[in-house]
mmCIF file of C-alpha atoms in Angstrom:
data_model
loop_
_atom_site.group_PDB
_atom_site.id
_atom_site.type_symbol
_atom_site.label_atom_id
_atom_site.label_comp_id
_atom_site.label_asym_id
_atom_site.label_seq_id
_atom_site.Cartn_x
_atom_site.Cartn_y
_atom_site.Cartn_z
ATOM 1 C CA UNK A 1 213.722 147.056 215.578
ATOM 2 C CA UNK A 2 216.971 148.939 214.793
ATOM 3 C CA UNK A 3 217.865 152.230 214.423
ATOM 4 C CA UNK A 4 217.402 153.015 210.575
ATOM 5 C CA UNK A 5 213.450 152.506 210.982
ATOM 6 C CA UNK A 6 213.632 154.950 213.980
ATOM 7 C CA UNK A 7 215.463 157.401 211.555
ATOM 8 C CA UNK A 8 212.890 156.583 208.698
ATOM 9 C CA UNK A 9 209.881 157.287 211.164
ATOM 10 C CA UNK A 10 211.558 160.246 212.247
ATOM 11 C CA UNK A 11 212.346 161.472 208.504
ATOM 12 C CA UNK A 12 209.052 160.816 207.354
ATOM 13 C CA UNK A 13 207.392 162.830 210.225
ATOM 14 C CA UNK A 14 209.715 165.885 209.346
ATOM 15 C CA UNK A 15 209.440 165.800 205.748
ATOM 16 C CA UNK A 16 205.619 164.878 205.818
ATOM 17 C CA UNK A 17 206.379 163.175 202.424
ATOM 18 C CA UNK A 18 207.425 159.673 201.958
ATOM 19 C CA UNK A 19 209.965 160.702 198.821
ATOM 20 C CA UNK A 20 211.091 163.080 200.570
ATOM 21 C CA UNK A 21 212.263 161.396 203.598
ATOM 22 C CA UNK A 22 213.052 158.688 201.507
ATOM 23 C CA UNK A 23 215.717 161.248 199.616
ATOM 24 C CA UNK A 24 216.518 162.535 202.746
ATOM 25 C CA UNK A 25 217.927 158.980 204.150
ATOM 26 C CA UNK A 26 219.337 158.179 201.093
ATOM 27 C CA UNK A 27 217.147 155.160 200.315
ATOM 28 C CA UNK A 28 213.984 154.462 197.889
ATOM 29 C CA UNK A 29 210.439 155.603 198.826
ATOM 30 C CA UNK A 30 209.439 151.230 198.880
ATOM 31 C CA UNK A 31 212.569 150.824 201.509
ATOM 32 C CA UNK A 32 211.775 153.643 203.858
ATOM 33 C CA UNK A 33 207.656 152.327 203.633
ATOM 34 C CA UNK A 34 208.595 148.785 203.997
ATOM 35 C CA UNK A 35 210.922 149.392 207.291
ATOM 36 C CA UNK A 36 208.254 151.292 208.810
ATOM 37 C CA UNK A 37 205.548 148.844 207.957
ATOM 38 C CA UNK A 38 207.899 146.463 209.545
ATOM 39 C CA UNK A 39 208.224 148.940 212.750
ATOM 40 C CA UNK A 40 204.522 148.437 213.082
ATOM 41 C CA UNK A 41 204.005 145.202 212.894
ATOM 42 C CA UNK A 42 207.065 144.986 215.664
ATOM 43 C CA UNK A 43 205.231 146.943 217.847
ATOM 44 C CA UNK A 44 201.669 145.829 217.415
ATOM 45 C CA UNK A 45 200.041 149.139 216.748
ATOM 46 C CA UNK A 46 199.535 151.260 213.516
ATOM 47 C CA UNK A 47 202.137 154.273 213.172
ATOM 48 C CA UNK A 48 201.251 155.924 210.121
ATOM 49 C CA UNK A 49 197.760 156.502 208.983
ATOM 50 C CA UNK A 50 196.774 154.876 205.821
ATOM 51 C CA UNK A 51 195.965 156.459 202.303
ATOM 52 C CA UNK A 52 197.880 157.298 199.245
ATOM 53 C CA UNK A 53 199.630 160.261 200.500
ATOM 54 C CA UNK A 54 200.857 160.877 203.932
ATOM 55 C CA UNK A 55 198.076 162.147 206.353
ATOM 56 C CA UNK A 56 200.010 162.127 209.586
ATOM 57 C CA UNK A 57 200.821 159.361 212.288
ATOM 58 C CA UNK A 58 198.048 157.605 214.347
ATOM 59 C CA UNK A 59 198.101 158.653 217.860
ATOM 60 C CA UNK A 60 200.114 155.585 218.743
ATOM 61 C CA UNK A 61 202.568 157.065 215.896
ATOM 62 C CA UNK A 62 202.912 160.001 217.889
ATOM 63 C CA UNK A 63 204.394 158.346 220.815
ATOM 64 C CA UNK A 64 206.680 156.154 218.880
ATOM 65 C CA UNK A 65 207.707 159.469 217.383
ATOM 66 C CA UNK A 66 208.770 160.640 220.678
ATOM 67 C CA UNK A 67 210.585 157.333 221.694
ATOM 68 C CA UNK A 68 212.544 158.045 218.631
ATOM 69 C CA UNK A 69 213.136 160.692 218.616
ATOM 70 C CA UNK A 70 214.879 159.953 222.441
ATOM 71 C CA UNK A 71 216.468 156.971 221.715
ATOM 72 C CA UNK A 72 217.928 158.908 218.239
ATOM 73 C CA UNK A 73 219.438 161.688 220.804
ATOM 74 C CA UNK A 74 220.559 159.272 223.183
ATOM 75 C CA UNK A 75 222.640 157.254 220.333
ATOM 76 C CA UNK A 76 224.448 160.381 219.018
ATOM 77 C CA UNK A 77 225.792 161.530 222.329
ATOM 78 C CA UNK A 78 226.702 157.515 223.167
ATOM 79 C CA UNK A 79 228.796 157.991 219.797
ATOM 80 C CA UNK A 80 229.920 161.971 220.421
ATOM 81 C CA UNK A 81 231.039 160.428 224.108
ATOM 82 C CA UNK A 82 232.723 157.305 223.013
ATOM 83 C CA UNK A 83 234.801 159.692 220.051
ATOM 84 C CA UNK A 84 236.140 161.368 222.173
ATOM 85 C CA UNK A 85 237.282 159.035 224.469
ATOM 86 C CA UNK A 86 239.025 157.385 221.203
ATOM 87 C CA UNK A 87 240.757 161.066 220.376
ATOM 88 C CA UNK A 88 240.455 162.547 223.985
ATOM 89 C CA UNK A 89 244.182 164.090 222.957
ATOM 90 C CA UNK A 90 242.172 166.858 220.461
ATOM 91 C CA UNK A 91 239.024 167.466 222.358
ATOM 92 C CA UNK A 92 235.396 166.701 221.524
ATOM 93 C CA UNK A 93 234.159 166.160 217.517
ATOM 94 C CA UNK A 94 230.994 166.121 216.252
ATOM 95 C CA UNK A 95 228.432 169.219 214.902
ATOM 96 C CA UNK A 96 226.184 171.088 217.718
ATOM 97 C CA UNK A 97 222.513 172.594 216.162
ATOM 98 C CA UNK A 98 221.494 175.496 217.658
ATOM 99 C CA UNK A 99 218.743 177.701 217.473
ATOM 100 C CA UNK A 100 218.703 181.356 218.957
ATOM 101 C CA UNK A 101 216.257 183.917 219.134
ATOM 102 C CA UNK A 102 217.452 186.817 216.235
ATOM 103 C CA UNK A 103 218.435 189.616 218.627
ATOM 104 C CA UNK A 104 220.675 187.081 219.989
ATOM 105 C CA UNK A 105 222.376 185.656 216.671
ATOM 106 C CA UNK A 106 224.781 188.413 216.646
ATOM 107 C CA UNK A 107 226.451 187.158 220.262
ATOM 108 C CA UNK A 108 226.780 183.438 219.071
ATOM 109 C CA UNK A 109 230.346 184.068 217.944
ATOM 110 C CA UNK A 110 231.219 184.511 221.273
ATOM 111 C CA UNK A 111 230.301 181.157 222.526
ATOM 112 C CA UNK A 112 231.296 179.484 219.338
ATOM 113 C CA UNK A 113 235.206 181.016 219.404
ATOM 114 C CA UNK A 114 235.216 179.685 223.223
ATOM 115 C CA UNK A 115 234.256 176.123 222.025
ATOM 116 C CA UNK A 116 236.363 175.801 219.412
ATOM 117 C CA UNK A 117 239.306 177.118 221.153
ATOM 118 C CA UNK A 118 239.181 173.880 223.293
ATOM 119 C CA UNK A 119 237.240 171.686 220.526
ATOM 120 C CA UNK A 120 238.341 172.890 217.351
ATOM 121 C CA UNK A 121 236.653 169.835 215.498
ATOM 122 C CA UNK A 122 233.433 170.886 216.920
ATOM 123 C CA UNK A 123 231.018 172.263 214.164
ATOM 124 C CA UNK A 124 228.045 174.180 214.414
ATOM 125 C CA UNK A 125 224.759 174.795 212.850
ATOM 126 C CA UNK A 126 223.296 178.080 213.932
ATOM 127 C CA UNK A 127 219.670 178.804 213.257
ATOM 128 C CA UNK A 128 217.302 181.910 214.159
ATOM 129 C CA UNK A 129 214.090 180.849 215.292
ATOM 130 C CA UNK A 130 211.286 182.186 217.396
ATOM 131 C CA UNK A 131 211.422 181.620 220.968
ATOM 132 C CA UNK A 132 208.528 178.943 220.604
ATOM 133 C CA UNK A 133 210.307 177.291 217.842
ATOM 134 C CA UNK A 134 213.551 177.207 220.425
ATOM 135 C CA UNK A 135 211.266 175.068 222.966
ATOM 136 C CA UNK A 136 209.763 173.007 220.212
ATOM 137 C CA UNK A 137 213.046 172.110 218.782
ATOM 138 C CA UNK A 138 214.359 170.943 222.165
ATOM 139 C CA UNK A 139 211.366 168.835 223.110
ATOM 140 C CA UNK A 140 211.991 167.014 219.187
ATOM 141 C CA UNK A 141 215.421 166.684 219.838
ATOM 142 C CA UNK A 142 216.168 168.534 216.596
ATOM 143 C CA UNK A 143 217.639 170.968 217.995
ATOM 144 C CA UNK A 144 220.602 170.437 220.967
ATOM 145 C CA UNK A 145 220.587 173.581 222.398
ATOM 146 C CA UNK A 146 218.917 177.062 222.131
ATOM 147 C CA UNK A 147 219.573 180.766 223.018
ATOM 148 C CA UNK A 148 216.615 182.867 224.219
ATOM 149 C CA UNK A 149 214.802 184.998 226.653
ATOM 150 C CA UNK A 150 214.981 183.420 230.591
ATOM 151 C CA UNK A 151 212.426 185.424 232.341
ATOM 152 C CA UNK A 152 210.007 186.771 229.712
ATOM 153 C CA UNK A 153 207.810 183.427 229.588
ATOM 154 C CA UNK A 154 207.870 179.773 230.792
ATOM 155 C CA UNK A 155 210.807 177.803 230.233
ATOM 156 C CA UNK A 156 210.195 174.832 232.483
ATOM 157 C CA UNK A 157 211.905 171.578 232.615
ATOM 158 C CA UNK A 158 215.069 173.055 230.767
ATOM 159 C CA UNK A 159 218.332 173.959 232.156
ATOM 160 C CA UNK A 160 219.109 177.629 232.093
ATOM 161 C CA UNK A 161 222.112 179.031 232.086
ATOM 162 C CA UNK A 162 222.251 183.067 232.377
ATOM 163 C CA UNK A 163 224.394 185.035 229.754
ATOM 164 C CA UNK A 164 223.660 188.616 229.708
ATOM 165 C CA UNK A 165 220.911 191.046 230.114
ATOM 166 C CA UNK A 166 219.058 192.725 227.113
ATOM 167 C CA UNK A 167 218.692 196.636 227.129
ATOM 168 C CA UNK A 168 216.480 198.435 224.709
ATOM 169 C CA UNK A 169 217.420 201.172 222.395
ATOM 170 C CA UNK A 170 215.843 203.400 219.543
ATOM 171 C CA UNK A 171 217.846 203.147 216.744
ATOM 172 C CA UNK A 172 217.927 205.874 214.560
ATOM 173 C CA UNK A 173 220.069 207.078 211.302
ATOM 174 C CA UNK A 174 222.373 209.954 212.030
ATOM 175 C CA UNK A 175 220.947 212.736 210.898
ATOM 176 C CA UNK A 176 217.957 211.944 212.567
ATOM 177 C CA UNK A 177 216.191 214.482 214.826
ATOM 178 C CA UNK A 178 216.536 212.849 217.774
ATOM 179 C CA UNK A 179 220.324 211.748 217.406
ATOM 180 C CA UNK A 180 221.622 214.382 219.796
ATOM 181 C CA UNK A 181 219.297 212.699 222.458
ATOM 182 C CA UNK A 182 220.468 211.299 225.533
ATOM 183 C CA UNK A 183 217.398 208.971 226.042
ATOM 184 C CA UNK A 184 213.593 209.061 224.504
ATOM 185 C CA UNK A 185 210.452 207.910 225.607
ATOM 186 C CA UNK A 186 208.376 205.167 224.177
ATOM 187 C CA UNK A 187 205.539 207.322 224.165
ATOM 188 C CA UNK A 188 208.099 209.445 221.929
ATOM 189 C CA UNK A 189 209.143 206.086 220.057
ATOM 190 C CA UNK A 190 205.910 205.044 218.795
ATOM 191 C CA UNK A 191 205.489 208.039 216.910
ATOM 192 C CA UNK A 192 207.900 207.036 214.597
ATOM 193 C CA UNK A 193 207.871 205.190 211.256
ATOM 194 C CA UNK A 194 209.286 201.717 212.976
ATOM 195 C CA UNK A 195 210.651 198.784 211.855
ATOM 196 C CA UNK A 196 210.164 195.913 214.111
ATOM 197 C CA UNK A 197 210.550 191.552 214.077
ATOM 198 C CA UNK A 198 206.838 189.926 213.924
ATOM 199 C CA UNK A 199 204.731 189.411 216.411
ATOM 200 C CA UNK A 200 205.738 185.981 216.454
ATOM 201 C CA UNK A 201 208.922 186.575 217.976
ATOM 202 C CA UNK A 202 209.164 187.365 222.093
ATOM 203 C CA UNK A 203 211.261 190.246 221.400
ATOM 204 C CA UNK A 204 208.076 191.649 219.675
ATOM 205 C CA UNK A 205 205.882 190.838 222.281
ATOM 206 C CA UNK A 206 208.540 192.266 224.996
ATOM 207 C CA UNK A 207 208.460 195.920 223.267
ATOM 208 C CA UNK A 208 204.546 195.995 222.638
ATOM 209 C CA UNK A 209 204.383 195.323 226.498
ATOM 210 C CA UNK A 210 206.815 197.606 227.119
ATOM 211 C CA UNK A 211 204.599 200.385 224.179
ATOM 212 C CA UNK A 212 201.500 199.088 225.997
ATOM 213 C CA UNK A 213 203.001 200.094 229.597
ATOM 214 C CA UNK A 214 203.795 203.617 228.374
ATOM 215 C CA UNK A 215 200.180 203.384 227.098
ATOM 216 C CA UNK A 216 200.819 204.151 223.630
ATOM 217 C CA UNK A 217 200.998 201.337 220.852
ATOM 218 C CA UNK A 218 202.799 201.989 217.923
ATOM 219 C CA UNK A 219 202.000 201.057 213.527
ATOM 220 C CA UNK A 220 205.027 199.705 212.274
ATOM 221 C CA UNK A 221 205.912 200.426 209.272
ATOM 222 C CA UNK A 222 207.499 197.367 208.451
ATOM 223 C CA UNK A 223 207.780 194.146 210.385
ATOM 224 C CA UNK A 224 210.855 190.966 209.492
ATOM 225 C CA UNK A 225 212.091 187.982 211.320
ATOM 226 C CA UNK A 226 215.583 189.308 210.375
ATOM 227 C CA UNK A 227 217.364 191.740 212.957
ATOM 228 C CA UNK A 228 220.145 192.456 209.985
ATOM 229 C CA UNK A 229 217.073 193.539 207.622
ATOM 230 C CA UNK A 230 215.463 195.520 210.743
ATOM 231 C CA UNK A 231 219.437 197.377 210.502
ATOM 232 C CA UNK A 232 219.439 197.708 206.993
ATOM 233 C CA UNK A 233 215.757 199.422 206.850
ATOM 234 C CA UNK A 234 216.864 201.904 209.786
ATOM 235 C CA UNK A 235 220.174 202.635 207.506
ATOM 236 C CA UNK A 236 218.665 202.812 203.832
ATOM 237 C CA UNK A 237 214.499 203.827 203.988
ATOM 238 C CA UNK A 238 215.296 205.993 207.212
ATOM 239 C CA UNK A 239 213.567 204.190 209.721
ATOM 240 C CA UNK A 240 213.102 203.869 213.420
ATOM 241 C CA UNK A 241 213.560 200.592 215.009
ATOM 242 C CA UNK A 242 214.039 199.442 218.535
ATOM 243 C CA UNK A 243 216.735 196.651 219.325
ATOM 244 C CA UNK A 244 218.983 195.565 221.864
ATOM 245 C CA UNK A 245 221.471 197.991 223.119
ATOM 246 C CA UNK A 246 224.500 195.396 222.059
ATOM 247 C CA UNK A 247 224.091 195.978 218.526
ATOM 248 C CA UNK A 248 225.667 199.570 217.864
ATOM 249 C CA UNK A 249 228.760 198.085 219.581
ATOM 250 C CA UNK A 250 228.884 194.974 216.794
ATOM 251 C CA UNK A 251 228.255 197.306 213.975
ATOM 252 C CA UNK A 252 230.730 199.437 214.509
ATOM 253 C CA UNK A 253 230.821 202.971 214.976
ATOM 254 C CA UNK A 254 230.958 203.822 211.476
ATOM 255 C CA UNK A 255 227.167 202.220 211.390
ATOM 256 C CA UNK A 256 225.621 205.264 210.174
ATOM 257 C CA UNK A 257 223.047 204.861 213.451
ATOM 258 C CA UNK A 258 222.341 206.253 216.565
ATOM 259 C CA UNK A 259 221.571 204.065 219.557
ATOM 260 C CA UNK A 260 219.583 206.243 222.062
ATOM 261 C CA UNK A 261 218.537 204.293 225.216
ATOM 262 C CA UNK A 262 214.810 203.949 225.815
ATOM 263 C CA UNK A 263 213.047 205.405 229.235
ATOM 264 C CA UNK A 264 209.736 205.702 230.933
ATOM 265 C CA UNK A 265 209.433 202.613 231.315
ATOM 266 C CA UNK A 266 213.444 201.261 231.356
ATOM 267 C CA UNK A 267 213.258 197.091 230.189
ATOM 268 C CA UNK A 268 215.782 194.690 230.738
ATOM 269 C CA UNK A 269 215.677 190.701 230.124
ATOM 270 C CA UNK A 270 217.700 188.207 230.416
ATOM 271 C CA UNK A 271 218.750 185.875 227.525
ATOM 272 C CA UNK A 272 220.494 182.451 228.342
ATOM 273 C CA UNK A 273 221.478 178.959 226.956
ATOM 274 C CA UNK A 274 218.379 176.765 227.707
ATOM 275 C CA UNK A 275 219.175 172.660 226.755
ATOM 276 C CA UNK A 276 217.459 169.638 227.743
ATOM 277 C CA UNK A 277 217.184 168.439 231.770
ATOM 278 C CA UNK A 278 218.850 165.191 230.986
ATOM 279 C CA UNK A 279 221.257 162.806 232.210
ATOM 280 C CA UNK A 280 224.249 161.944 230.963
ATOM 281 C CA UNK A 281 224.748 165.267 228.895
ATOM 282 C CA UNK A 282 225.482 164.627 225.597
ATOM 283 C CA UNK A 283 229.383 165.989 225.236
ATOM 284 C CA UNK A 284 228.683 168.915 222.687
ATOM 285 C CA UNK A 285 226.107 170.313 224.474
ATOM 286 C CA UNK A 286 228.326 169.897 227.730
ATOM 287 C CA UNK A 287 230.901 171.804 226.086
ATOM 288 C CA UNK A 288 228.591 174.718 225.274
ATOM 289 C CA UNK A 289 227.621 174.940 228.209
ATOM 290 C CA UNK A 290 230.802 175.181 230.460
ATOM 291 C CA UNK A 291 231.686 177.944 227.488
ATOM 292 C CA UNK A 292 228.289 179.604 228.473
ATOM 293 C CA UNK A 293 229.147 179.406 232.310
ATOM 294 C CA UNK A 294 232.279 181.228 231.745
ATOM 295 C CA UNK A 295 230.977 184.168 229.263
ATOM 296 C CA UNK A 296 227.930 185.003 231.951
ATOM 297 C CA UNK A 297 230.936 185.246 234.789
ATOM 298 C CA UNK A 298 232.869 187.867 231.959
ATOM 299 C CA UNK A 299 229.555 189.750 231.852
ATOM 300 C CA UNK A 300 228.761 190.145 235.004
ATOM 301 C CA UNK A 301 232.667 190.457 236.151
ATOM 302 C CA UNK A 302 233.193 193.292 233.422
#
């Protein structure tokens, strides 16, 4: 066994395709199916069910899957650990994935300035994904770190690490005629022609509870997975939309919105790094989270 069959296995359940994964290894579709065939008959058990096309792994598959998908983790941060004891003089290298709920994607800068201040070799690759998707991604390893909601649903057997808390507004254009408003209802809110994210997302799900509390429950009008395309619908078709209270202060005051705070009830969650319960912790994600230690203390402190 070596490590480029672990990568083929791991490629191949990704992809769901054996070109593909063989493209995306750089190899040919008869050297990614031969090192796998090998892997099984290492093993002893079948790992990929049999036909002309791929049909999925065998449920011994499945747990190789997740042994590679480990021992895959565990050899990048052996390598991110042992490069930076070889350049320990310019601080960590390497590229950190991350995924992050959308009403948080806008905040990532933040954290990423902080860790490149120290690390500038340090790359990222940010990603928006659903809460869900955030867990799922950790538990695959293809993800090394995510950025959602702490206390909305379970996140157990993760490390949290608190970064701010997430106030609701109603955003509305300027000339809207609520904009004078110092607060509205939700009651009021779900009057409106809304834009909202998807049902999918736990922001969704937070401000139907929160609809469903003040016992109304709203139609949007139109419902994305992008909180930039929620702004631009508010801005351009003059829509209502309800997002974090943050926001007005990273558009800018020249927005062309109104952020009116939203009452009766008031909601608040918190949102927070969340990264594997492991140890040793691989350097990158170590990083990111001493930088996400120190921006919860500026929060709170400020």
């Amino acid at each position: 066994m070596d490590i480029r069959q672990l990568q083929y296995l791991v490629a191949l359940a990704r992809e769901k395709h054996f070109t593909r994964a063989a493209q995306a290894c750089n190899v040919t579709q008869p050297t990614l199916s031969g090192r796998i065939r090998q892997l099984e008959l290492e093993l002893g058990v079948p790992i990929v069910e049999r036909g002309q096309r791929y049909q999925g792994l065998t449920q011994e598959g499945e747990r190789v899957l997740k042994w590679a998908q480990l021992i895959l983790n565990n050899w990048a941060s052996m390598h991110q650990e042992l490069a930076h004891l070889a350049i320990s003089d310019f601080g960590l290298t390497g590229r950190l994935t991350l995924g992050a709920i959308p009403s948080a994607l806008p905040m990532i800068p933040y954290l990423t300035r902080d860790v490149q201040r120290l690390h500038p070799q340090i790359n990222f690759t940010i990603m928006s994904m659903s809460s869900e998707e955030i867990l799922r991604g950790l538990e695959e390893y293809s993800i090394d770190a995510g950025i959602s909601y702490l206390d909305n649903e379970p996140i157990n057997g993760l490390i949290a690490t608190p970064l701010y808390s997430e106030h609701y507004c109603l955003f509305i254009p300027d000339g809207h005629p609520l904009a004078d408003r110092e607060t509205v209802t939700w009651r009021e809110a779900a009057e409106l022609p809304l834009g909202l994210l998807t049902s999918n997302m736990q922001n969704r799900r937070i401000i139907d509870r929160a609809f469903h509390d003040a016992g109304c429950r709203p139609s949007p009008a139109l419902e994305t997975n992008s909180v930039i395309n929620l702004y631009s619908n508010v801005r351009l078709m003059q829509l209502a939309s309800v997002m974090p209270h943050y926001l007005l202060e990273l558009l800018g005051s020249d927005s062309g919105l109104k952020a009116i705070p939203l009452v009766e009830p008031k909601v608040a969650h918190s949102v927070g790094l969340v990264t594997q319960d492991r140890d040793p912790v691989a350097p990158l994600v170590r990083a990111f989270q001493a930088a996400a230690a120190k921006f919860s203390v500026n929060i709170i402190s400020s």
